[in-house]
Short mmCIF file of C-alpha atoms and ligand atoms in Angstrom, two decimals:
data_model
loop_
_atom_site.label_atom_id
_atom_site.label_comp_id
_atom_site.label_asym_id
_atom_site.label_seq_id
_atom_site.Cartn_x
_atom_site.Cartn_y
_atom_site.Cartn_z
CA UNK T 22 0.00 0.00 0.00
CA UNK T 23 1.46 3.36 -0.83
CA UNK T 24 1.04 6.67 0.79
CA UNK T 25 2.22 10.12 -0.64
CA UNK T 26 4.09 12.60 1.37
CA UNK T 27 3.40 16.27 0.89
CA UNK T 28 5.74 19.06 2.62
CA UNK T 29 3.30 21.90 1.88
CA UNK T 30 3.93 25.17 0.84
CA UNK T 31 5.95 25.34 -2.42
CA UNK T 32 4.09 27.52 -5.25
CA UNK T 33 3.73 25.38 -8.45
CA UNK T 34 5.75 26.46 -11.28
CA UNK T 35 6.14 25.36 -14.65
CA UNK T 36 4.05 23.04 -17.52
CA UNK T 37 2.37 19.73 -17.21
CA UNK T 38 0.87 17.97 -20.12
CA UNK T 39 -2.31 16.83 -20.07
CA UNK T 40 -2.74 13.29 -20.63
CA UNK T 41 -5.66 11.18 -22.20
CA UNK T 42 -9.12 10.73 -20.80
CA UNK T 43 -10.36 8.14 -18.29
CA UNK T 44 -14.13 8.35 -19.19
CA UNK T 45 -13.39 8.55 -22.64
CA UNK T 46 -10.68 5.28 -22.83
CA UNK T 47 -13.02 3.28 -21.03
CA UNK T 48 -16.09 3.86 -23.37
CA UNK T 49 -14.10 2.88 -26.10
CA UNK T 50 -12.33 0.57 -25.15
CA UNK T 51 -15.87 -1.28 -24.62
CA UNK T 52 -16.66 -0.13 -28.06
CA UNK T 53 -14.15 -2.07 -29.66
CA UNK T 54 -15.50 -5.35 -28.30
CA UNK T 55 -18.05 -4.59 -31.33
CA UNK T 56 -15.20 -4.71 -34.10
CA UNK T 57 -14.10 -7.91 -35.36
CA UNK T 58 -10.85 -6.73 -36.83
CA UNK T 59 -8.07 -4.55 -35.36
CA UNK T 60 -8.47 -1.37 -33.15
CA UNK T 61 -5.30 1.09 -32.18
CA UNK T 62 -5.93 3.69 -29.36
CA UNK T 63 -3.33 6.40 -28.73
CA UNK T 64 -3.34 8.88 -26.21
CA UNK T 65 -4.43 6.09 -23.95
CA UNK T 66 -3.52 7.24 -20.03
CA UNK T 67 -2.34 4.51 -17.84
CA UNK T 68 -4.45 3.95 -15.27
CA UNK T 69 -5.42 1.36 -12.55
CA UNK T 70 -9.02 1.79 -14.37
CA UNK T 71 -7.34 1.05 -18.35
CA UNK T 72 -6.18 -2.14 -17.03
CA UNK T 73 -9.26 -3.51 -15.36
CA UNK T 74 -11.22 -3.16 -18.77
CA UNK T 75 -8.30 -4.61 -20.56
CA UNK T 76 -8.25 -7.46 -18.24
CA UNK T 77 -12.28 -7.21 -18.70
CA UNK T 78 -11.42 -7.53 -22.16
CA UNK T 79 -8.92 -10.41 -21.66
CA UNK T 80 -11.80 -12.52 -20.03
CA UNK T 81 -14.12 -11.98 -23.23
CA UNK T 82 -11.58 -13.40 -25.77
CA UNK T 83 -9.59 -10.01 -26.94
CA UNK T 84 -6.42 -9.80 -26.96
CA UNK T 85 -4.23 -6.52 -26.62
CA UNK T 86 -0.63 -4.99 -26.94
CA UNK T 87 -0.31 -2.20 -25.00
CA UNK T 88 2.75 0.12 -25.47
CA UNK T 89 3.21 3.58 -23.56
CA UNK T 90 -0.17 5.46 -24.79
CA UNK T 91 -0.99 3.34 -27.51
CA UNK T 92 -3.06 0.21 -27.05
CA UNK T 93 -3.87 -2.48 -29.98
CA UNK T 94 -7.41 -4.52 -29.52
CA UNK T 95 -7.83 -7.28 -31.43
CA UNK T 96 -11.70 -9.13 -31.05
CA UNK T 97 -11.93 -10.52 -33.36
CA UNK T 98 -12.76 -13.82 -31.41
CA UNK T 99 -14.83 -13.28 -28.36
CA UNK T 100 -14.89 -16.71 -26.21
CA UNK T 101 -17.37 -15.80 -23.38
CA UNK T 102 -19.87 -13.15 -22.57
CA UNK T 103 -19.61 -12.89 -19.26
CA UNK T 104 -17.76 -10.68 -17.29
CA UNK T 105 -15.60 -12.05 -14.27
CA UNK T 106 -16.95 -10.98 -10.67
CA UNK T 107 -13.96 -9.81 -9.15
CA UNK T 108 -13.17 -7.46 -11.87
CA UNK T 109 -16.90 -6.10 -12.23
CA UNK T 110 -16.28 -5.25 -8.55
CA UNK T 111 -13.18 -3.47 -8.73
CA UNK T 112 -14.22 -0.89 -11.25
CA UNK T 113 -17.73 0.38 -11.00
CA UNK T 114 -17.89 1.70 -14.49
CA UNK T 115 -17.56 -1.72 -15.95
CA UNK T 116 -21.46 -1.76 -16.55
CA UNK T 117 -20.42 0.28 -19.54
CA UNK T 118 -19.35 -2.91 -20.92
CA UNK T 119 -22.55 -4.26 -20.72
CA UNK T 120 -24.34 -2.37 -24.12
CA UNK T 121 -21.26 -4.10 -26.25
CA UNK T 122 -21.21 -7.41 -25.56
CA UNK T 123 -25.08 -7.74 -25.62
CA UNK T 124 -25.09 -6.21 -29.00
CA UNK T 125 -22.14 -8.33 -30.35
CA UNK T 126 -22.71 -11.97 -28.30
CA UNK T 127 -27.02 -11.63 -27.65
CA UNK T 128 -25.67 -12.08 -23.36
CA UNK T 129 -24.24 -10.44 -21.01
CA UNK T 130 -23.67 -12.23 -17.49
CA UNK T 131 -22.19 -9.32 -15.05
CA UNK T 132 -22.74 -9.33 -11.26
CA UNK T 133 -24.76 -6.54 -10.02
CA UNK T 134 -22.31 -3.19 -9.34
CA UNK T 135 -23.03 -2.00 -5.57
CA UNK T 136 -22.87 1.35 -4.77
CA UNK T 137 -19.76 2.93 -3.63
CA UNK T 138 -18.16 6.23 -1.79
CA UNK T 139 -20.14 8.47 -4.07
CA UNK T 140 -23.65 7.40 -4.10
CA UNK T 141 -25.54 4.37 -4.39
CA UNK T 142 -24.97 4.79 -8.17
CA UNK T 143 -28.21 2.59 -9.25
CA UNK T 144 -28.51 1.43 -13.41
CA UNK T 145 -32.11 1.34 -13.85
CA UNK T 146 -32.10 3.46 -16.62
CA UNK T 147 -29.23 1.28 -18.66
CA UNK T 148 -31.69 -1.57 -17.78
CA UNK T 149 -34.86 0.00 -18.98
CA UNK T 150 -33.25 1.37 -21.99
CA UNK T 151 -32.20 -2.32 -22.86
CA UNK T 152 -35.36 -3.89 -21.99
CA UNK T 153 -37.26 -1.17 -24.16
CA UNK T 154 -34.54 -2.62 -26.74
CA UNK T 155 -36.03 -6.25 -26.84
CA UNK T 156 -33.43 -7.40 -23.96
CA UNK T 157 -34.61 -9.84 -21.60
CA UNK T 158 -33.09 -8.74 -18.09
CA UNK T 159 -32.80 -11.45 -15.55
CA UNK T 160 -31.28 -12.05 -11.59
CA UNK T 161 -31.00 -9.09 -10.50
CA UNK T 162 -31.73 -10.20 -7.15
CA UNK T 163 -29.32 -12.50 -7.09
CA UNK T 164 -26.38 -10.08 -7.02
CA UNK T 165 -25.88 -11.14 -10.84
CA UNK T 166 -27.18 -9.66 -13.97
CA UNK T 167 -28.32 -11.44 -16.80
CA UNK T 168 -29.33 -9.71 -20.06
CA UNK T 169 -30.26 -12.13 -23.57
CA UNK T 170 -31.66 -10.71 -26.56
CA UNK T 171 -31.26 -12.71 -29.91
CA UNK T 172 -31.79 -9.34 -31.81
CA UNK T 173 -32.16 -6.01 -30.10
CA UNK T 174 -34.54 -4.01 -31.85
CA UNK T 175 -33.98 -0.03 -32.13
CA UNK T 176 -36.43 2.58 -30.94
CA UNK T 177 -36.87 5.55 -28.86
CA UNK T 178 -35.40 6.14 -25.57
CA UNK T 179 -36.01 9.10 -23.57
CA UNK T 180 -33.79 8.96 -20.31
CA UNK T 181 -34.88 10.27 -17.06
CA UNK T 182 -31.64 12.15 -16.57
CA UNK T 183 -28.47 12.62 -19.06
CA UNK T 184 -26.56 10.18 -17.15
CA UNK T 185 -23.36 9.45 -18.99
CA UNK T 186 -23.27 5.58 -18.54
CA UNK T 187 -26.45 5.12 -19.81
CA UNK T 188 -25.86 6.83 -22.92
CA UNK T 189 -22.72 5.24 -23.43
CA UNK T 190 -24.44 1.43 -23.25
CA UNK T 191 -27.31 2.39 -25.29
CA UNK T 192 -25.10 3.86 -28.21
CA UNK T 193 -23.22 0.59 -28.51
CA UNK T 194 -25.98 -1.67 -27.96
CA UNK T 195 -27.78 0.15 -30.63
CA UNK T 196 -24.71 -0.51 -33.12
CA UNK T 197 -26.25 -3.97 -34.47
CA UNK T 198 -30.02 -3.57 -33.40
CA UNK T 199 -32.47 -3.33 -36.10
CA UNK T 200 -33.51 0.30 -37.71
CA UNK T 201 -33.30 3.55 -35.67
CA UNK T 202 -32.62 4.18 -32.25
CA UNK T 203 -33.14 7.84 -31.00
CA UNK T 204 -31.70 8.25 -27.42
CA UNK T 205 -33.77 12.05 -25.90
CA UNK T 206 -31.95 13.50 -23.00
CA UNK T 207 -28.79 11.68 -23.80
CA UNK T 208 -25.68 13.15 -21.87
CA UNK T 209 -23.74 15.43 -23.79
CA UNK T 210 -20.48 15.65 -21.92
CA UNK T 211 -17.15 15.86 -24.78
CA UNK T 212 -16.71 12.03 -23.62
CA UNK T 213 -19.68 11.19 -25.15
CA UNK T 214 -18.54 12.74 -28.49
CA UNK T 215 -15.35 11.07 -28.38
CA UNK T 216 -17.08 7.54 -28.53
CA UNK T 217 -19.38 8.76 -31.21
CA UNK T 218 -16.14 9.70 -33.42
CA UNK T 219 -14.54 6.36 -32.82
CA UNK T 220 -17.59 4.96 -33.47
CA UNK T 221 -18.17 6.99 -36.72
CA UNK T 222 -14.40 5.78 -37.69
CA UNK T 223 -15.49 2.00 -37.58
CA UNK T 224 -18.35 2.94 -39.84
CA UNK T 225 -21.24 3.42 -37.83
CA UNK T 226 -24.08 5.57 -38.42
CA UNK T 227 -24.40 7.91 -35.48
CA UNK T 228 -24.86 11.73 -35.08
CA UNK T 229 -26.02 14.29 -32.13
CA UNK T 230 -23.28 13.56 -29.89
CA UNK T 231 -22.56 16.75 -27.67
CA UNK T 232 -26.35 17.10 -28.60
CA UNK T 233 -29.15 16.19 -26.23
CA UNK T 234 -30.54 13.64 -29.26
CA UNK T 235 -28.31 11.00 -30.75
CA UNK T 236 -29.68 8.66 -33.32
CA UNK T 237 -27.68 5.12 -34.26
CA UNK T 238 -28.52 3.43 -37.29
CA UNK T 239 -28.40 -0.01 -36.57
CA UNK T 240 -25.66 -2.61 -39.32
CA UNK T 241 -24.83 -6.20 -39.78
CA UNK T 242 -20.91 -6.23 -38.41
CA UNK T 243 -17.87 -4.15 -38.30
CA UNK T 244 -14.44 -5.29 -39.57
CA UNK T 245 -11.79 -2.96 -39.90
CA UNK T 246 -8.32 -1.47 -38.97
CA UNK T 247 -9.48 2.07 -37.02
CA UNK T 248 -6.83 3.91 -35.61
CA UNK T 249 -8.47 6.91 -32.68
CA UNK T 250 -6.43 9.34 -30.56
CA UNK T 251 -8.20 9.38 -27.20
CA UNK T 252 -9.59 13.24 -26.09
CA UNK T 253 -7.37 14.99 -22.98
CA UNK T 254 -8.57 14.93 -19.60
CA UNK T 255 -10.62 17.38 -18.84
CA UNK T 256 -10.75 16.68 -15.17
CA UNK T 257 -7.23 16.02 -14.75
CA UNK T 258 -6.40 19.69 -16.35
CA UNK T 259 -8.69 20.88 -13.93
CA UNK T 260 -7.09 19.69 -10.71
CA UNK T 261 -3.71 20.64 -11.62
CA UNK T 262 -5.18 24.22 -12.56
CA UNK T 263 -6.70 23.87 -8.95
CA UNK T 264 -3.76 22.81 -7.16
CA UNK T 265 -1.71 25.75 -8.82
CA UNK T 266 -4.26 27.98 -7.75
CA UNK T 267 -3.87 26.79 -4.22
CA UNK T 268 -0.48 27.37 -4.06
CA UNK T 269 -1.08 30.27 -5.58
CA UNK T 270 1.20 29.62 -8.30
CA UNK T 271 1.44 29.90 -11.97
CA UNK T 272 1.26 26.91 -14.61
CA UNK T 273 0.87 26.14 -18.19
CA UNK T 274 -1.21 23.12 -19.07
CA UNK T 275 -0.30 21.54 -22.72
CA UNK T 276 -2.53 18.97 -24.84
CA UNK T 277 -5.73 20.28 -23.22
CA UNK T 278 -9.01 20.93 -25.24
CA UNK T 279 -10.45 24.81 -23.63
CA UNK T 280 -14.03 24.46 -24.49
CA UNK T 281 -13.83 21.08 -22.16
CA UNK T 282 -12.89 23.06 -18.97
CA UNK T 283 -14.85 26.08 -19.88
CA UNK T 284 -16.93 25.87 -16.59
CA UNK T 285 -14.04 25.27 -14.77
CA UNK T 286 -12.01 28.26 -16.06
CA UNK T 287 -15.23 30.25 -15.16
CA UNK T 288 -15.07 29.49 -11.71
CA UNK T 289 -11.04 29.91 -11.63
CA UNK T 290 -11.32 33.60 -13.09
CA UNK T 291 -14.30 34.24 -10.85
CA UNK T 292 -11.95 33.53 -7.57
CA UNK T 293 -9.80 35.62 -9.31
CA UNK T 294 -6.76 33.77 -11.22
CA UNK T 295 -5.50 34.94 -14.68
CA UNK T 296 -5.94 32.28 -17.46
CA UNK T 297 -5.10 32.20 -20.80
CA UNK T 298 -6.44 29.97 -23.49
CA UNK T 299 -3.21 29.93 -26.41
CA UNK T 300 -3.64 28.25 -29.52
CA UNK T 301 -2.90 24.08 -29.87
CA UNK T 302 -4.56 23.28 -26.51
CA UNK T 303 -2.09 25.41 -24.35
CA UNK T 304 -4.24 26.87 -21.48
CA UNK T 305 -1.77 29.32 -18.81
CA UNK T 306 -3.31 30.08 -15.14
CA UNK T 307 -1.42 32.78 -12.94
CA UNK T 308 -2.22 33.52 -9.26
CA UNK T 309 -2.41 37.37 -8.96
CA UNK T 310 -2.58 36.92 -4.97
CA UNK T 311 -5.11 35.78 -2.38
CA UNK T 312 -8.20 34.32 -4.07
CA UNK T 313 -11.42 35.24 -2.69
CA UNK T 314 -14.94 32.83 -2.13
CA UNK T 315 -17.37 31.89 -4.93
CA UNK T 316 -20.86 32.47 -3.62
CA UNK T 317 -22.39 29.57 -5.47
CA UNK T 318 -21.66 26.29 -7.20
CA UNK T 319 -23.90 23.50 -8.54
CA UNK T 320 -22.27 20.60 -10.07
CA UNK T 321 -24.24 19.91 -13.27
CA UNK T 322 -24.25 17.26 -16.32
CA UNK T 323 -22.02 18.89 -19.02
CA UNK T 324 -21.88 21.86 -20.03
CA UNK T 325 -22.38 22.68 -16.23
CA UNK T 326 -19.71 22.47 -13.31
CA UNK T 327 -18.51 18.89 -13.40
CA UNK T 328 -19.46 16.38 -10.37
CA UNK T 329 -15.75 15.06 -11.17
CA UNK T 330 -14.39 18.65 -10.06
CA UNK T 331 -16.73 19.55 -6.90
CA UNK T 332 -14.07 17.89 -4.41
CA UNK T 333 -10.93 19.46 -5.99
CA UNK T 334 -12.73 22.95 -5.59
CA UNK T 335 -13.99 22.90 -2.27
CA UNK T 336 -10.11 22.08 -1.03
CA UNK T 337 -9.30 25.21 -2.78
CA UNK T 338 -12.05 27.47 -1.75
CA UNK T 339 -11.31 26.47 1.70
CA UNK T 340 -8.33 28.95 1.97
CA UNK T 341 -9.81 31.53 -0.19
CA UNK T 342 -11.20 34.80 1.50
CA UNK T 343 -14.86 34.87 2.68
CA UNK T 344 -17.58 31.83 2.88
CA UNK T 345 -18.37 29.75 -0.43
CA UNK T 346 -21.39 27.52 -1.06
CA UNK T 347 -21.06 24.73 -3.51
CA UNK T 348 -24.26 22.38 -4.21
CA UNK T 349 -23.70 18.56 -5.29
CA UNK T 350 -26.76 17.67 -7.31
CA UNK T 351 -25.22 14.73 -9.22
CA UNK T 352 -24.07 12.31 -6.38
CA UNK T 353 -26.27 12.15 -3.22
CA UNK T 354 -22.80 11.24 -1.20
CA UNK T 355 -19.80 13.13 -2.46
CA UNK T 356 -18.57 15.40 0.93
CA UNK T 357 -17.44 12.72 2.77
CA UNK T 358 -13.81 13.26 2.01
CA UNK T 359 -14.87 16.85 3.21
CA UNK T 360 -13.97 15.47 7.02
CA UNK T 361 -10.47 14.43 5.63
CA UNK T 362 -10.12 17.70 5.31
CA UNK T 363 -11.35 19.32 8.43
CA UNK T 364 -8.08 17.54 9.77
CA UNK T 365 -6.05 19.71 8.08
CA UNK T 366 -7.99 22.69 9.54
CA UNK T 367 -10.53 23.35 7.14
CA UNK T 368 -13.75 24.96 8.25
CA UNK T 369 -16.35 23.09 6.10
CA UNK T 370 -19.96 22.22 7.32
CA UNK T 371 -22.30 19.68 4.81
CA UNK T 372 -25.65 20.43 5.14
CA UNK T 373 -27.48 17.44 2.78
CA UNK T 374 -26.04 18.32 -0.76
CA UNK T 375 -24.66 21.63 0.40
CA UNK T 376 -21.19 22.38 1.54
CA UNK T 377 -20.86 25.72 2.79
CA UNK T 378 -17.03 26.33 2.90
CA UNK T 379 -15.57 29.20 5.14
CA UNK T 380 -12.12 30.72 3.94
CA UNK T 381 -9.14 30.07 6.65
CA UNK T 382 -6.13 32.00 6.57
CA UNK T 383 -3.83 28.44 6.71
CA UNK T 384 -4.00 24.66 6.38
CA UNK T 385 -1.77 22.77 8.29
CA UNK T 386 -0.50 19.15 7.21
CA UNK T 387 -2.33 16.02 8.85
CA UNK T 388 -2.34 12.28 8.18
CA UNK T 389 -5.81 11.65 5.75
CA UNK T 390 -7.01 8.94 4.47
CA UNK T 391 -8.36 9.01 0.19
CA UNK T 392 -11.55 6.85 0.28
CA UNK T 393 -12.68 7.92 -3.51
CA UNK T 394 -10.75 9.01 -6.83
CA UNK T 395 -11.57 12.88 -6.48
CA UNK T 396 -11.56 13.29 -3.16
CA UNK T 397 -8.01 11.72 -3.04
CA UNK T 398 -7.37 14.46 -5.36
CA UNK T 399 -9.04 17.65 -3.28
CA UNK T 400 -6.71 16.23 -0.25
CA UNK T 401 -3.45 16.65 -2.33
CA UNK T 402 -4.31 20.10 -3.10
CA UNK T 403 -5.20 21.17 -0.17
CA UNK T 404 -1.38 18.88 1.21
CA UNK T 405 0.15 21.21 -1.52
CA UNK T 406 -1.20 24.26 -0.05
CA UNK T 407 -1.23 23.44 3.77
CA UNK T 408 1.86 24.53 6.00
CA UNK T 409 3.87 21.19 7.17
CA UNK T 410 3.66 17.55 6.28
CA UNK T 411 0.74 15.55 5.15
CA UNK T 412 0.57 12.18 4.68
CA UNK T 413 -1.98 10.56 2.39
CA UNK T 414 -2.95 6.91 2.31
CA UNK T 415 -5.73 5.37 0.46
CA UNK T 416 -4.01 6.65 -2.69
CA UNK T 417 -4.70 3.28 -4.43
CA UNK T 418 -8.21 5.73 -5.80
CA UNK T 419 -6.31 7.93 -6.64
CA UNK T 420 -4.06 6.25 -9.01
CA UNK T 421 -7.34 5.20 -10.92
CA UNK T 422 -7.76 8.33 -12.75
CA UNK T 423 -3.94 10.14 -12.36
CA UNK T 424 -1.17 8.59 -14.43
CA UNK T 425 2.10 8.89 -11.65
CA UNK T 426 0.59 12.05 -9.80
CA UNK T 427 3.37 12.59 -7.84
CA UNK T 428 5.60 12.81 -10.60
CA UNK T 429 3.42 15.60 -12.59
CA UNK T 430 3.40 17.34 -9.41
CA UNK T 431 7.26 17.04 -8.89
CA UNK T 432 7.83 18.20 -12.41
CA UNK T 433 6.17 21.55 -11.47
CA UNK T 434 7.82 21.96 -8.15
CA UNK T 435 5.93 20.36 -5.35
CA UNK T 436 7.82 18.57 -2.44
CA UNK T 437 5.76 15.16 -2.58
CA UNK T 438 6.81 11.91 -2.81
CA UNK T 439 5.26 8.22 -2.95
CA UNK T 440 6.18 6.14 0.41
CA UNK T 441 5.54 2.04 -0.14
CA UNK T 442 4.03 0.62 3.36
C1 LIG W 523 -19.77 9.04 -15.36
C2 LIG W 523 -18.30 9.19 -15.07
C3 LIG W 523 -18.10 9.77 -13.67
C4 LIG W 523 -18.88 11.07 -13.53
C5 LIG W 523 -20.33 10.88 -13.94
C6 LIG W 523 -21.13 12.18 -13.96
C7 LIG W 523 -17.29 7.42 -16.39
C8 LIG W 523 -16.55 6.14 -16.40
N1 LIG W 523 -17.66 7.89 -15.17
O1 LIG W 523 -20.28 8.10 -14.40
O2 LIG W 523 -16.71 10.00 -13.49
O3 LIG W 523 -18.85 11.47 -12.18
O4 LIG W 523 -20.41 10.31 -15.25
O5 LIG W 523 -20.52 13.10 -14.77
O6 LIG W 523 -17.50 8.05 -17.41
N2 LIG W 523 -28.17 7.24 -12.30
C9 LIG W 523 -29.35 6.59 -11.99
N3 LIG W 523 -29.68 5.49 -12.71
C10 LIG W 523 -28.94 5.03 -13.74
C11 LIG W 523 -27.74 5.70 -14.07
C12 LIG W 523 -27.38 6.81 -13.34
O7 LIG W 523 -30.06 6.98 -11.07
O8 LIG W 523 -29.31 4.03 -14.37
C13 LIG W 523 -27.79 8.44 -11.52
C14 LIG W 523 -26.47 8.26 -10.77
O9 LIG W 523 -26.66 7.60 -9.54
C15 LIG W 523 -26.01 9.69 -10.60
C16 LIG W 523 -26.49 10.34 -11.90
O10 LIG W 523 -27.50 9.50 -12.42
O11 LIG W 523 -26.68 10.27 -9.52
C17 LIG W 523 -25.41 10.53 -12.94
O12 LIG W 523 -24.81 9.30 -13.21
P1 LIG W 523 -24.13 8.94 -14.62
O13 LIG W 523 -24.15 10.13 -15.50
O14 LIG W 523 -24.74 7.70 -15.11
O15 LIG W 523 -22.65 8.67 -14.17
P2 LIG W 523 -21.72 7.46 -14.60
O16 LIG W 523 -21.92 7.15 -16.04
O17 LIG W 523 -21.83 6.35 -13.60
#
């Protein structure tokens, strides 16, 4: 088990480059169960997450090379259709596998996702969309899922909320069903878009991604070489902007698409940091001096504040002047890593899906404890920024969604370092 040392207090300096995204590799990466010939994916971040789907993968039939960013899929022959337990459980998002191999095998056999740090994190509306497909959805009492459907038919979906997931399984499920499916209030978040234009490059017949209507044209099979370079990560750009803003520093992001962190930026400027959006994805951020409190925050599906951000901002609104509110309406359970930091001297008080966030002059280092991906992240900001030593454990989440974040960090100045036991 690793922890990561922080000695608090240096101001970040310098560039870090923006690597590929997690919630768009993953997507895809189920989206090339659906091609029976070869699929290259560069950009690819490495990532606890990238490996569980690969293994998830492995377990199906494919088989992959992967080499620094770029991975090679080759499924060409699929030898089961049902994805192992103990990898379904380590990565929540694996029920984005499930559209896929439904649509390319007729069953899926997954066991049932629980909930996790965030929020119970339920799939009805994958299910319903599926059943409205012509799937047959069975056990789910059992703690397993089973989903059949000889042919999956294509239709109309309207989804109760944009959720992301849901989109995602219905797009690729929709890939070999028969005629037109029209998904209505699909998400529109620039993941989303990203598996449409992979999807597009293996020759399927989709449009309205980034839209809140996406149609799929339903075909007979897919068999070809596609080569896709994977989006940047929007909320990885966002938490090293964060963090530099915390130390009230001054950093130049590289490989990053603006328009993706657009909300974010707002929020940034409105605290009172400089940024500058440069041509070919360079995006600068300067601390003038101390930052002052943001009145109010809702997370929102894209284009809105991201859910994926709300942690990493409340760790840096805690030492900015004056008292900030910031509203959680996407996951019911996502201040809990607000106690972590309390430790560290934070004055944060949760009221239901409000955190109301009172400026202190000073952190000071503490031993905390990551329990989820982004909150891990919000406590090594507000390490970066506190005076003293923190120590973080738990950092196991955190290394699902940050390639090496120590190293990054180093790079651009920061005293931390990764401690094994
Ligand atoms: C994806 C992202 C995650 C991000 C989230 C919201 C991936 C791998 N993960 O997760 O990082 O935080 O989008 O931007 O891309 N819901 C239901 N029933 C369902 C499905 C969802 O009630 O069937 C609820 C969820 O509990 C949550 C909300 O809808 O409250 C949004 O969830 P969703 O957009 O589906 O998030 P994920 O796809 O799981």
């Amino acid at each position: 088990m690793s922890n990561l040392i922080i000695a608090g207090g240096s101001r970040l300096s310098g560039i870090i480059e923006i690597p590929g995204a997690k919630n768009a590799v993953l997507p895809v990466l189920a989206a090339t169960l659906l091609n029976k010939g070869t699929s290259i994916l560069e950009n690819c971040p490495e990532l606890d997450d990238v490996l569980t789907m690969l293994e998830i993968l492995t377990a199906l039939g494919c088989k992959y090379k992967w080499e620094g960013n770029r991975i090679e899929i080759d499924a060409s022959n699929l030898t089961s259709s049902e994805i192992p337990e103990l990898l379904a459980k380590r990565m929540r998002s694996s029920i984005i596998i499930l559209g896929a191999v439904l649509a390319r095998c007729g069953e899926v056999l997954v066991s049932y996702p629980g909930g996790c740090e965030i929020g119970m994190r339920p799939i009805d509306m994958h299910i319903k969309a599926l059943e409205q497909m012509g799937a047959v959805v069975d056990g789910i009492n059992q703690g397993m899922l089973k989903v059949t459907a000889s042919k999956l038919q294509g239709c109309e979906i309207l989804l109760d909320y944009p959720s992301v997931g849901a989109t995602e399984n219905i797009m690729l499920a929709a890939t070999f069903a028969e005629g037109e499916t029209i998904i209505r209030n699909a998400a529109k978040e620039p993941e989303i878009e990203d598996l449409q234009e992979f999807m597009k490059k293996m020759g399927v017949k989709v449009s309205g991604a980034g839209t809140g209507v996406i149609k799929i044209k339903g075909m007979k099979d897919i068999k070809c070489e596609v080569v896709h370079r994977i989006i940047p990560d929007r909320i990885v750009a966002g938490t090293y902007l964060a963090a530099a803003a915390a130390t009230g520093g001054n950093l130049v992001i590289t490989g990053v698409e603006y328009d993706h962190i657009g909300s974010i930026i707002y929020c940034l400027k409105r605290i009172g940091c400089i940024v500058k959006n440069y041509q070919g994805g360079v995006v600068t951020l300067e601390t003038p001096g101390k930052l002052k409190a943001l009145d109010l925050i809702r997370t929102s599906p894209y284009p809105g504040f991201p859910t994926d951000m709300q942690p990493q901002i409340v760790s840096l609104l805690s030492k900015c002047s004056g008292t900030s509110v910031v509203v959680e309406t996407v996951f019911e359970n996502r201040f809990r890593y607000t106690e972590q930091l309390l430790k560290l001297g934070a004055d944060i008080s949760v009221q239901g899906r409000a955190a109301i966030i009172r400026g202190v002059d000073k952190l000071k280092g503490a031993e905390v404890e990551a329990r989820d991906l982004r909150g891990g992240a919000a406590l090594i900001i507000a390490g970066l920024s506190a005076e003293g030593e923190t120590k973080i454990s738990g950092v196991n989440y955190i290394d699902r969604g940050y390639e090496r974040i120590e190293e990054a960090l180093q790079k651009v100045g920061a005293n931390i370092r990764r401690v094994e036991g």
